[in-house]
Amino acid sequence: MDYRIKFNAIRDLADARFAASVMAEWMGFSVGKSTDLGIPQILEIYNWCSGPKLTLELAKELDLEQVMTYCNALQVEAIECNSVQKEVLEGRLQNIEYILTEGDSGLTHLIHGKSQENILPLLNLVADDVLDEDIKQFSMTCFEAKPDQEAGEKDFTTFYDFFEGLGVL
């Protein structure tokens, strides 16, 4: 079965490489808050991977000129944003896929999304639930390394088990 998968809040190379290994459609990087990665870090991580679309996950308060700075510096293919941000950006950016964080039509990313194109955020990684409910698009949030761990030492066992259950790995 083919799935369209979005990894949210990529923080390090380990997350990105795992996303690429399961053929994720979108690799999301949160931008707009002081704790988010900057352009150099995103570029360094993304350049090690191929396949997933580089996706900016915009904070509501992000200045749209900053979005343009990110888009000019990175090869952004998708932007997750609200409808107001999309309306402003559509006139300035070409060839961008928009994932809306509100509304019921088009490509959305909502827990209770009604759009047939909704990317369902998974709250529990249970492969049987995805199979039983015939979910074709979903997202999962990356996790932080433990304080005494380097990013490369993250334990992806739960993710591996989940994707093996789906037949992806």
Tab-separated table of N, CA and C in Angstrom:
chain	number	residue	atom	x	y	z
A	1	MET	N	0.845	-1.185	0.000
A	1	MET	CA	0.000	0.000	0.000
A	1	MET	C	0.888	1.246	0.000
A	2	ASP	N	0.476	2.228	-0.746
A	2	ASP	CA	1.205	3.484	-0.791
A	2	ASP	C	0.597	4.464	0.197
A	3	TYR	N	1.440	5.055	0.999
A	3	TYR	CA	1.001	6.052	1.965
A	3	TYR	C	1.661	7.383	1.633
A	4	ARG	N	0.976	8.459	1.965
A	4	ARG	CA	1.577	9.793	1.892
A	4	ARG	C	1.826	10.195	3.344
A	5	ILE	N	3.087	10.361	3.694
A	5	ILE	CA	3.487	10.559	5.087
A	5	ILE	C	4.168	11.902	5.247
A	6	LYS	N	3.804	12.588	6.318
A	6	LYS	CA	4.451	13.858	6.664
A	6	LYS	C	5.105	13.702	8.032
A	7	PHE	N	6.373	14.031	8.084
A	7	PHE	CA	7.077	14.092	9.363
A	7	PHE	C	7.102	15.543	9.808
A	8	ASN	N	6.621	15.799	11.006
A	8	ASN	CA	6.528	17.150	11.554
A	8	ASN	C	7.734	17.459	12.430
A	9	ALA	N	8.089	18.714	12.459
A	9	ALA	CA	9.085	19.237	13.407
A	9	ALA	C	10.411	18.486	13.368
A	10	ILE	N	10.954	18.328	12.175
A	10	ILE	CA	12.284	17.723	12.037
A	10	ILE	C	13.276	18.584	12.807
A	11	ARG	N	14.099	17.952	13.636
A	11	ARG	CA	15.051	18.692	14.470
A	11	ARG	C	16.503	18.344	14.178
A	12	ASP	N	16.731	17.196	13.538
A	12	ASP	CA	18.109	16.776	13.341
A	12	ASP	C	18.198	15.802	12.169
A	13	LEU	N	19.418	15.444	11.828
A	13	LEU	CA	19.664	14.581	10.682
A	13	LEU	C	19.062	13.194	10.877
A	14	ALA	N	19.061	12.677	12.099
A	14	ALA	CA	18.486	11.356	12.351
A	14	ALA	C	17.008	11.329	11.974
A	15	ASP	N	16.263	12.367	12.360
A	15	ASP	CA	14.842	12.466	11.992
A	15	ASP	C	14.680	12.483	10.471
A	16	ALA	N	15.473	13.312	9.828
A	16	ALA	CA	15.350	13.490	8.385
A	16	ALA	C	15.691	12.207	7.636
A	17	ARG	N	16.729	11.536	8.067
A	17	ARG	CA	17.117	10.302	7.389
A	17	ARG	C	16.062	9.220	7.564
A	18	PHE	N	15.464	9.170	8.760
A	18	PHE	CA	14.404	8.190	8.963
A	18	PHE	C	13.215	8.507	8.057
A	19	ALA	N	12.839	9.784	7.992
A	19	ALA	CA	11.721	10.192	7.131
A	19	ALA	C	11.985	9.782	5.682
A	20	ALA	N	13.193	10.010	5.208
A	20	ALA	CA	13.536	9.641	3.836
A	20	ALA	C	13.507	8.119	3.655
A	21	SER	N	13.912	7.374	4.677
A	21	SER	CA	13.964	5.909	4.560
A	21	SER	C	12.588	5.274	4.422
A	22	VAL	N	11.545	5.927	4.931
A	22	VAL	CA	10.183	5.383	4.804
A	22	VAL	C	9.429	6.066	3.663
A	23	MET	N	10.165	6.756	2.814
A	23	MET	CA	9.610	7.399	1.630
A	23	MET	C	8.543	8.432	1.973
A	24	ALA	N	8.814	9.231	2.988
A	24	ALA	CA	7.883	10.296	3.375
A	24	ALA	C	7.688	11.253	2.208
A	25	GLU	N	6.494	11.777	2.102
A	25	GLU	CA	6.169	12.762	1.065
A	25	GLU	C	6.667	14.153	1.458
A	26	TRP	N	6.481	14.484	2.768
A	26	TRP	CA	6.826	15.806	3.271
A	26	TRP	C	7.738	15.698	4.486
A	27	MET	N	8.734	16.569	4.555
A	27	MET	CA	9.630	16.681	5.704
A	27	MET	C	9.458	18.097	6.253
A	28	GLY	N	8.757	18.202	7.391
A	28	GLY	CA	8.394	19.498	7.928
A	28	GLY	C	9.396	20.076	8.903
A	29	PHE	N	9.700	21.342	8.715
A	29	PHE	CA	10.571	22.090	9.622
A	29	PHE	C	9.767	23.264	10.179
A	30	SER	N	9.615	23.311	11.491
A	30	SER	CA	8.904	24.419	12.133
A	30	SER	C	9.762	25.670	12.050
A	31	VAL	N	9.143	26.776	11.684
A	31	VAL	CA	9.869	28.048	11.603
A	31	VAL	C	9.020	29.170	12.195
A	32	GLY	N	9.713	30.124	12.807
A	32	GLY	CA	9.027	31.309	13.320
A	32	GLY	C	9.147	31.505	14.817
A	33	LYS	N	9.622	30.507	15.527
A	33	LYS	CA	9.806	30.644	16.975
A	33	LYS	C	11.292	30.612	17.285
A	34	SER	N	11.659	31.186	18.412
A	34	SER	CA	13.082	31.296	18.756
A	34	SER	C	13.750	29.931	18.927
A	35	THR	N	12.997	28.890	19.237
A	35	THR	CA	13.569	27.558	19.424
A	35	THR	C	13.661	26.753	18.126
A	36	ASP	N	13.134	27.291	17.028
A	36	ASP	CA	13.153	26.578	15.755
A	36	ASP	C	14.524	26.666	15.097
A	37	LEU	N	14.775	25.743	14.194
A	37	LEU	CA	16.040	25.739	13.468
A	37	LEU	C	16.104	26.922	12.506
A	38	GLY	N	17.308	27.385	12.270
A	38	GLY	CA	17.515	28.459	11.300
A	38	GLY	C	17.822	27.889	9.926
A	39	ILE	N	17.967	28.775	8.970
A	39	ILE	CA	18.229	28.373	7.588
A	39	ILE	C	19.478	27.496	7.464
A	40	PRO	N	20.614	27.853	8.084
A	40	PRO	CA	21.802	26.999	7.922
A	40	PRO	C	21.586	25.570	8.430
A	41	GLN	N	20.900	25.431	9.572
A	41	GLN	CA	20.664	24.099	10.126
A	41	GLN	C	19.717	23.294	9.233
A	42	ILE	N	18.659	23.925	8.751
A	42	ILE	CA	17.717	23.231	7.864
A	42	ILE	C	18.428	22.790	6.592
A	43	LEU	N	19.210	23.675	6.023
A	43	LEU	CA	19.940	23.369	4.795
A	43	LEU	C	20.903	22.207	5.009
A	44	GLU	N	21.625	22.237	6.114
A	44	GLU	CA	22.581	21.167	6.414
A	44	GLU	C	21.867	19.818	6.534
A	45	ILE	N	20.738	19.796	7.223
A	45	ILE	CA	19.983	18.545	7.396
A	45	ILE	C	19.396	18.094	6.061
A	46	TYR	N	18.734	18.983	5.373
A	46	TYR	CA	18.019	18.618	4.151
A	46	TYR	C	18.966	18.164	3.042
A	47	ASN	N	20.144	18.727	2.976
A	47	ASN	CA	21.092	18.357	1.924
A	47	ASN	C	21.572	16.912	2.042
A	48	TRP	N	21.375	16.294	3.191
A	48	TRP	CA	21.775	14.901	3.385
A	48	TRP	C	20.684	13.926	2.963
A	49	CYS	N	19.543	14.420	2.578
A	49	CYS	CA	18.400	13.551	2.263
A	49	CYS	C	17.907	13.820	0.856
A	50	SER	N	17.239	12.819	0.310
A	50	SER	CA	16.575	13.048	-0.961
A	50	SER	C	15.209	12.378	-0.895
A	51	GLY	N	14.278	12.943	-1.600
A	51	GLY	CA	12.945	12.370	-1.648
A	51	GLY	C	11.873	13.268	-1.087
A	52	PRO	N	11.795	13.407	0.253
A	52	PRO	CA	10.695	14.206	0.824
A	52	PRO	C	10.760	15.669	0.405
A	53	LYS	N	9.567	16.273	0.308
A	53	LYS	CA	9.484	17.690	-0.011
A	53	LYS	C	9.844	18.516	1.217
A	54	LEU	N	10.737	19.464	1.051
A	54	LEU	CA	11.078	20.376	2.139
A	54	LEU	C	9.849	21.237	2.413
A	55	THR	N	9.331	21.118	3.625
A	55	THR	CA	8.083	21.784	3.998
A	55	THR	C	8.311	22.704	5.178
A	56	LEU	N	7.923	23.957	5.038
A	56	LEU	CA	7.985	24.899	6.153
A	56	LEU	C	6.668	24.846	6.912
A	57	GLU	N	6.741	24.689	8.226
A	57	GLU	CA	5.568	24.717	9.097
A	57	GLU	C	5.578	26.072	9.790
A	58	LEU	N	4.738	26.971	9.313
A	58	LEU	CA	4.795	28.365	9.749
A	58	LEU	C	4.095	28.593	11.083
A	59	ALA	N	4.783	29.303	11.974
A	59	ALA	CA	4.142	29.784	13.202
A	59	ALA	C	3.165	30.885	12.803
A	60	LYS	N	2.070	31.027	13.546
A	60	LYS	CA	1.059	32.041	13.210
A	60	LYS	C	1.634	33.449	13.215
A	61	GLU	N	2.577	33.693	14.115
A	61	GLU	CA	3.114	35.040	14.272
A	61	GLU	C	4.300	35.341	13.353
A	62	LEU	N	4.649	34.399	12.495
A	62	LEU	CA	5.803	34.588	11.623
A	62	LEU	C	5.554	35.708	10.623
A	63	ASP	N	6.504	36.624	10.554
A	63	ASP	CA	6.468	37.715	9.585
A	63	ASP	C	6.641	37.118	8.187
A	64	LEU	N	5.792	37.495	7.276
A	64	LEU	CA	5.817	36.882	5.957
A	64	LEU	C	7.062	37.228	5.146
A	65	GLU	N	7.722	38.314	5.485
A	65	GLU	CA	9.010	38.604	4.836
A	65	GLU	C	10.049	37.564	5.249
A	66	GLN	N	9.929	37.073	6.485
A	66	GLN	CA	10.829	35.998	6.926
A	66	GLN	C	10.565	34.729	6.121
A	67	VAL	N	9.301	34.469	5.816
A	67	VAL	CA	8.965	33.305	4.997
A	67	VAL	C	9.659	33.425	3.645
A	68	MET	N	9.621	34.603	3.074
A	68	MET	CA	10.268	34.815	1.778
A	68	MET	C	11.777	34.575	1.882
A	69	THR	N	12.367	34.982	2.989
A	69	THR	CA	13.796	34.742	3.206
A	69	THR	C	14.087	33.246	3.217
A	70	TYR	N	13.273	32.478	3.949
A	70	TYR	CA	13.439	31.020	3.970
A	70	TYR	C	13.279	30.442	2.568
A	71	CYS	N	12.254	30.873	1.861
A	71	CYS	CA	11.985	30.330	0.527
A	71	CYS	C	13.078	30.669	-0.471
A	72	ASN	N	13.672	31.835	-0.342
A	72	ASN	CA	14.757	32.223	-1.244
A	72	ASN	C	16.045	31.464	-0.945
A	73	ALA	N	16.240	31.068	0.313
A	73	ALA	CA	17.476	30.389	0.702
A	73	ALA	C	17.384	28.866	0.586
A	74	LEU	N	16.180	28.346	0.657
A	74	LEU	CA	15.970	26.898	0.645
A	74	LEU	C	15.129	26.510	-0.571
A	75	GLN	N	15.159	25.281	-0.931
A	75	GLN	CA	14.319	24.796	-2.034
A	75	GLN	C	12.992	24.307	-1.457
A	76	VAL	N	12.192	25.233	-0.975
A	76	VAL	CA	10.920	24.918	-0.334
A	76	VAL	C	9.930	24.430	-1.389
A	77	GLU	N	9.304	23.292	-1.096
A	77	GLU	CA	8.321	22.737	-2.024
A	77	GLU	C	6.905	22.788	-1.472
A	78	ALA	N	6.780	22.904	-0.142
A	78	ALA	CA	5.452	22.949	0.477
A	78	ALA	C	5.502	23.858	1.703
A	79	ILE	N	4.354	24.452	2.012
A	79	ILE	CA	4.242	25.316	3.190
A	79	ILE	C	2.966	24.931	3.933
A	80	GLU	N	3.121	24.649	5.225
A	80	GLU	CA	1.968	24.404	6.091
A	80	GLU	C	1.658	25.709	6.804
A	81	CYS	N	0.437	26.209	6.622
A	81	CYS	CA	0.103	27.533	7.134
A	81	CYS	C	-1.403	27.681	7.308
A	82	ASN	N	-1.816	28.828	7.841
A	82	ASN	CA	-3.249	29.098	7.929
A	82	ASN	C	-3.706	29.762	6.624
A	83	SER	N	-5.016	29.952	6.487
A	83	SER	CA	-5.555	30.473	5.224
A	83	SER	C	-5.149	31.915	4.947
A	84	VAL	N	-4.962	32.722	5.990
A	84	VAL	CA	-4.528	34.112	5.796
A	84	VAL	C	-3.104	34.138	5.238
A	85	GLN	N	-2.224	33.327	5.813
A	85	GLN	CA	-0.852	33.263	5.319
A	85	GLN	C	-0.825	32.772	3.873
A	86	LYS	N	-1.637	31.755	3.578
A	86	LYS	CA	-1.680	31.221	2.210
A	86	LYS	C	-2.113	32.295	1.217
A	87	GLU	N	-3.130	33.040	1.575
A	87	GLU	CA	-3.649	34.078	0.681
A	87	GLU	C	-2.569	35.097	0.323
A	88	VAL	N	-1.776	35.487	1.317
A	88	VAL	CA	-0.708	36.459	1.085
A	88	VAL	C	0.430	35.848	0.266
A	89	LEU	N	0.782	34.598	0.584
A	89	LEU	CA	1.931	33.970	-0.067
A	89	LEU	C	1.655	33.531	-1.502
A	90	GLU	N	0.434	33.135	-1.795
A	90	GLU	CA	0.119	32.615	-3.125
A	90	GLU	C	0.484	33.568	-4.250
A	91	GLY	N	0.323	34.848	-4.013
A	91	GLY	CA	0.657	35.821	-5.044
A	91	GLY	C	2.151	36.035	-5.204
A	92	ARG	N	2.922	35.609	-4.220
A	92	ARG	CA	4.370	35.857	-4.252
A	92	ARG	C	5.207	34.620	-4.549
A	93	LEU	N	4.647	33.447	-4.306
A	93	LEU	CA	5.408	32.209	-4.485
A	93	LEU	C	4.736	31.321	-5.520
A	94	GLN	N	5.509	30.819	-6.439
A	94	GLN	CA	5.002	29.927	-7.474
A	94	GLN	C	5.425	28.494	-7.154
A	95	ASN	N	4.643	27.550	-7.624
A	95	ASN	CA	4.974	26.125	-7.507
A	95	ASN	C	5.173	25.653	-6.073
A	96	ILE	N	4.339	26.133	-5.180
A	96	ILE	CA	4.373	25.721	-3.778
A	96	ILE	C	3.082	24.969	-3.476
A	97	GLU	N	3.212	23.851	-2.793
A	97	GLU	CA	2.047	23.107	-2.331
A	97	GLU	C	1.687	23.644	-0.942
A	98	TYR	N	0.434	23.971	-0.732
A	98	TYR	CA	-0.003	24.512	0.562
A	98	TYR	C	-0.771	23.457	1.338
A	99	ILE	N	-0.419	23.322	2.597
A	99	ILE	CA	-1.091	22.421	3.527
A	99	ILE	C	-1.718	23.319	4.584
A	100	LEU	N	-3.039	23.342	4.639
A	100	LEU	CA	-3.723	24.270	5.543
A	100	LEU	C	-3.930	23.679	6.936
A	101	THR	N	-3.790	24.537	7.934
A	101	THR	CA	-3.988	24.127	9.320
A	101	THR	C	-5.385	24.467	9.812
A	102	GLU	N	-6.255	24.803	8.875
A	102	GLU	CA	-7.652	25.112	9.193
A	102	GLU	C	-8.481	24.909	7.938
A	103	GLY	N	-9.795	24.732	8.109
A	103	GLY	CA	-10.677	24.584	6.955
A	103	GLY	C	-11.002	23.136	6.649
A	104	ASP	N	-11.868	22.939	5.689
A	104	ASP	CA	-12.336	21.599	5.340
A	104	ASP	C	-12.173	21.261	3.873
A	105	SER	N	-11.350	21.989	3.152
A	105	SER	CA	-11.170	21.656	1.747
A	105	SER	C	-9.694	21.731	1.384
A	106	GLY	N	-9.347	21.002	0.354
A	106	GLY	CA	-7.959	20.974	-0.092
A	106	GLY	C	-7.082	20.155	0.842
A	107	LEU	N	-5.806	20.286	0.679
A	107	LEU	CA	-4.835	19.562	1.497
A	107	LEU	C	-4.782	20.213	2.875
A	108	THR	N	-5.181	19.473	3.896
A	108	THR	CA	-5.215	19.996	5.263
A	108	THR	C	-4.424	19.082	6.188
A	109	HIS	N	-4.139	19.584	7.382
A	109	HIS	CA	-3.407	18.834	8.403
A	109	HIS	C	-4.115	19.083	9.731
A	110	LEU	N	-5.192	18.309	9.961
A	110	LEU	CA	-6.051	18.531	11.118
A	110	LEU	C	-6.437	17.207	11.767
A	111	ILE	N	-6.582	17.214	13.094
A	111	ILE	CA	-7.006	16.001	13.794
A	111	ILE	C	-8.407	15.591	13.358
A	112	HIS	N	-9.304	16.545	13.197
A	112	HIS	CA	-10.681	16.244	12.801
A	112	HIS	C	-10.982	16.785	11.404
A	113	GLY	N	-10.014	16.724	10.507
A	113	GLY	CA	-10.202	17.254	9.166
A	113	GLY	C	-11.248	16.478	8.384
A	114	LYS	N	-12.064	17.195	7.659
A	114	LYS	CA	-13.125	16.568	6.865
A	114	LYS	C	-12.752	16.449	5.387
A	115	SER	N	-11.698	17.120	4.984
A	115	SER	CA	-11.266	17.048	3.597
A	115	SER	C	-10.783	15.634	3.284
A	116	GLN	N	-11.086	15.165	2.080
A	116	GLN	CA	-10.584	13.854	1.670
A	116	GLN	C	-9.070	13.871	1.521
A	117	GLU	N	-8.521	15.047	1.425
A	117	GLU	CA	-7.070	15.177	1.290
A	117	GLU	C	-6.391	15.454	2.631
A	118	ASN	N	-7.117	15.325	3.727
A	118	ASN	CA	-6.543	15.621	5.043
A	118	ASN	C	-5.374	14.683	5.362
A	119	ILE	N	-4.328	15.269	5.899
A	119	ILE	CA	-3.189	14.506	6.414
A	119	ILE	C	-3.469	14.341	7.905
A	120	LEU	N	-3.828	13.147	8.325
A	120	LEU	CA	-4.249	12.904	9.698
A	120	LEU	C	-3.049	12.834	10.638
A	121	PRO	N	-2.985	13.711	11.636
A	121	PRO	CA	-1.903	13.598	12.628
A	121	PRO	C	-2.145	12.364	13.505
A	122	LEU	N	-1.212	11.434	13.506
A	122	LEU	CA	-1.363	10.232	14.325
A	122	LEU	C	-0.973	10.548	15.762
A	123	LEU	N	-1.860	10.236	16.674
A	123	LEU	CA	-1.583	10.448	18.094
A	123	LEU	C	-0.965	9.201	18.707
A	124	ASN	N	-1.292	8.041	18.144
A	124	ASN	CA	-0.729	6.766	18.601
A	124	ASN	C	-0.198	6.033	17.383
A	125	LEU	N	0.971	5.468	17.530
A	125	LEU	CA	1.568	4.757	16.401
A	125	LEU	C	1.159	3.289	16.461
A	126	VAL	N	-0.050	3.004	16.006
A	126	VAL	CA	-0.583	1.644	15.987
A	126	VAL	C	-0.903	1.311	14.533
A	127	ALA	N	-0.086	0.454	13.947
A	127	ALA	CA	-0.241	0.125	12.531
A	127	ALA	C	-1.621	-0.450	12.240
A	128	ASP	N	-2.147	-1.294	13.123
A	128	ASP	CA	-3.458	-1.897	12.878
A	128	ASP	C	-4.561	-0.844	12.770
A	129	ASP	N	-4.458	0.242	13.532
A	129	ASP	CA	-5.453	1.319	13.439
A	129	ASP	C	-5.434	1.959	12.053
A	130	VAL	N	-4.245	2.201	11.547
A	130	VAL	CA	-4.105	2.804	10.215
A	130	VAL	C	-4.660	1.852	9.157
A	131	LEU	N	-4.359	0.570	9.291
A	131	LEU	CA	-4.851	-0.423	8.337
A	131	LEU	C	-6.365	-0.595	8.434
A	132	ASP	N	-6.880	-0.713	9.663
A	132	ASP	CA	-8.324	-0.926	9.859
A	132	ASP	C	-9.155	0.245	9.368
A	133	GLU	N	-8.652	1.458	9.568
A	133	GLU	CA	-9.404	2.651	9.172
A	133	GLU	C	-9.070	3.097	7.749
A	134	ASP	N	-8.205	2.337	7.087
A	134	ASP	CA	-7.826	2.609	5.697
A	134	ASP	C	-7.313	4.040	5.512
A	135	ILE	N	-6.434	4.451	6.406
A	135	ILE	CA	-5.851	5.793	6.366
A	135	ILE	C	-4.726	5.797	5.330
A	136	LYS	N	-4.792	6.729	4.398
A	136	LYS	CA	-3.800	6.795	3.314
A	136	LYS	C	-2.768	7.901	3.509
A	137	GLN	N	-3.155	8.942	4.242
A	137	GLN	CA	-2.254	10.076	4.505
A	137	GLN	C	-2.219	10.319	6.000
A	138	PHE	N	-1.017	10.436	6.534
A	138	PHE	CA	-0.907	10.711	7.964
A	138	PHE	C	0.406	11.420	8.250
A	139	SER	N	0.457	11.982	9.452
A	139	SER	CA	1.689	12.641	9.876
A	139	SER	C	2.090	12.123	11.238
A	140	MET	N	3.333	12.297	11.539
A	140	MET	CA	3.870	11.937	12.850
A	140	MET	C	4.903	12.974	13.260
A	141	THR	N	4.931	13.234	14.555
A	141	THR	CA	5.841	14.249	15.073
A	141	THR	C	7.124	13.592	15.544
A	142	CYS	N	8.241	14.164	15.154
A	142	CYS	CA	9.538	13.663	15.590
A	142	CYS	C	9.719	13.953	17.074
A	143	PHE	N	10.567	13.200	17.682
A	143	PHE	CA	10.786	13.359	19.115
A	143	PHE	C	12.198	13.858	19.382
A	144	GLU	N	12.335	14.554	20.495
A	144	GLU	CA	13.638	15.083	20.895
A	144	GLU	C	14.530	13.960	21.415
A	145	ALA	N	15.815	14.094	21.201
A	145	ALA	CA	16.754	13.167	21.834
A	145	ALA	C	16.705	13.397	23.342
A	146	LYS	N	16.953	12.341	24.090
A	146	LYS	CA	16.992	12.484	25.549
A	146	LYS	C	18.179	13.370	25.905
A	147	PRO	N	18.126	14.032	27.073
A	147	PRO	CA	19.199	14.972	27.422
A	147	PRO	C	20.609	14.385	27.348
A	148	ASP	N	20.772	13.105	27.634
A	148	ASP	CA	22.105	12.496	27.624
A	148	ASP	C	22.420	11.800	26.299
A	149	GLN	N	21.621	12.067	25.277
A	149	GLN	CA	21.757	11.411	23.987
A	149	GLN	C	22.142	12.387	22.895
A	150	GLU	N	22.953	11.926	22.010
A	150	GLU	CA	23.210	12.661	20.779
A	150	GLU	C	22.088	12.331	19.799
A	151	ALA	N	21.853	13.189	18.832
A	151	ALA	CA	20.775	12.961	17.869
A	151	ALA	C	20.933	11.620	17.162
A	152	GLY	N	22.157	11.246	16.841
A	152	GLY	CA	22.420	9.983	16.146
A	152	GLY	C	22.176	8.754	16.996
A	153	GLU	N	21.940	8.943	18.283
A	153	GLU	CA	21.702	7.816	19.187
A	153	GLU	C	20.224	7.644	19.514
A	154	LYS	N	19.356	8.367	18.838
A	154	LYS	CA	17.923	8.252	19.099
A	154	LYS	C	17.463	6.814	18.882
A	155	ASP	N	16.501	6.401	19.676
A	155	ASP	CA	15.931	5.065	19.550
A	155	ASP	C	14.659	5.146	18.707
A	156	PHE	N	14.723	4.662	17.488
A	156	PHE	CA	13.597	4.703	16.571
A	156	PHE	C	12.796	3.399	16.575
A	157	THR	N	12.971	2.574	17.597
A	157	THR	CA	12.314	1.266	17.639
A	157	THR	C	10.812	1.374	17.436
A	158	THR	N	10.153	2.315	18.113
A	158	THR	CA	8.697	2.474	17.978
A	158	THR	C	8.327	2.806	16.539
A	159	PHE	N	9.088	3.694	15.911
A	159	PHE	CA	8.829	4.044	14.514
A	159	PHE	C	9.065	2.837	13.602
A	160	TYR	N	10.175	2.100	13.828
A	160	TYR	CA	10.463	0.919	13.009
A	160	TYR	C	9.338	-0.104	13.120
A	161	ASP	N	8.900	-0.377	14.350
A	161	ASP	CA	7.827	-1.351	14.563
A	161	ASP	C	6.546	-0.920	13.850
A	162	PHE	N	6.222	0.366	13.948
A	162	PHE	CA	5.026	0.904	13.302
A	162	PHE	C	5.090	0.701	11.788
A	163	PHE	N	6.182	1.096	11.172
A	163	PHE	CA	6.302	1.002	9.715
A	163	PHE	C	6.435	-0.446	9.247
A	164	GLU	N	7.023	-1.316	10.051
A	164	GLU	CA	7.033	-2.739	9.705
A	164	GLU	C	5.606	-3.277	9.717
A	165	GLY	N	4.812	-2.865	10.698
A	165	GLY	CA	3.410	-3.284	10.770
A	165	GLY	C	2.605	-2.840	9.559
A	166	LEU	N	2.966	-1.722	8.968
A	166	LEU	CA	2.293	-1.232	7.761
A	166	LEU	C	2.834	-1.874	6.490
A	167	GLY	N	3.968	-2.568	6.616
A	167	GLY	CA	4.583	-3.177	5.451
A	167	GLY	C	5.448	-2.222	4.652
A	168	VAL	N	5.798	-1.084	5.257
A	168	VAL	CA	6.639	-0.094	4.576
A	168	VAL	C	8.110	-0.479	4.669
A	169	LEU	N	8.514	-1.055	5.780
A	169	LEU	CA	9.907	-1.478	5.967
A	169	LEU	C	10.022	-2.994	5.886
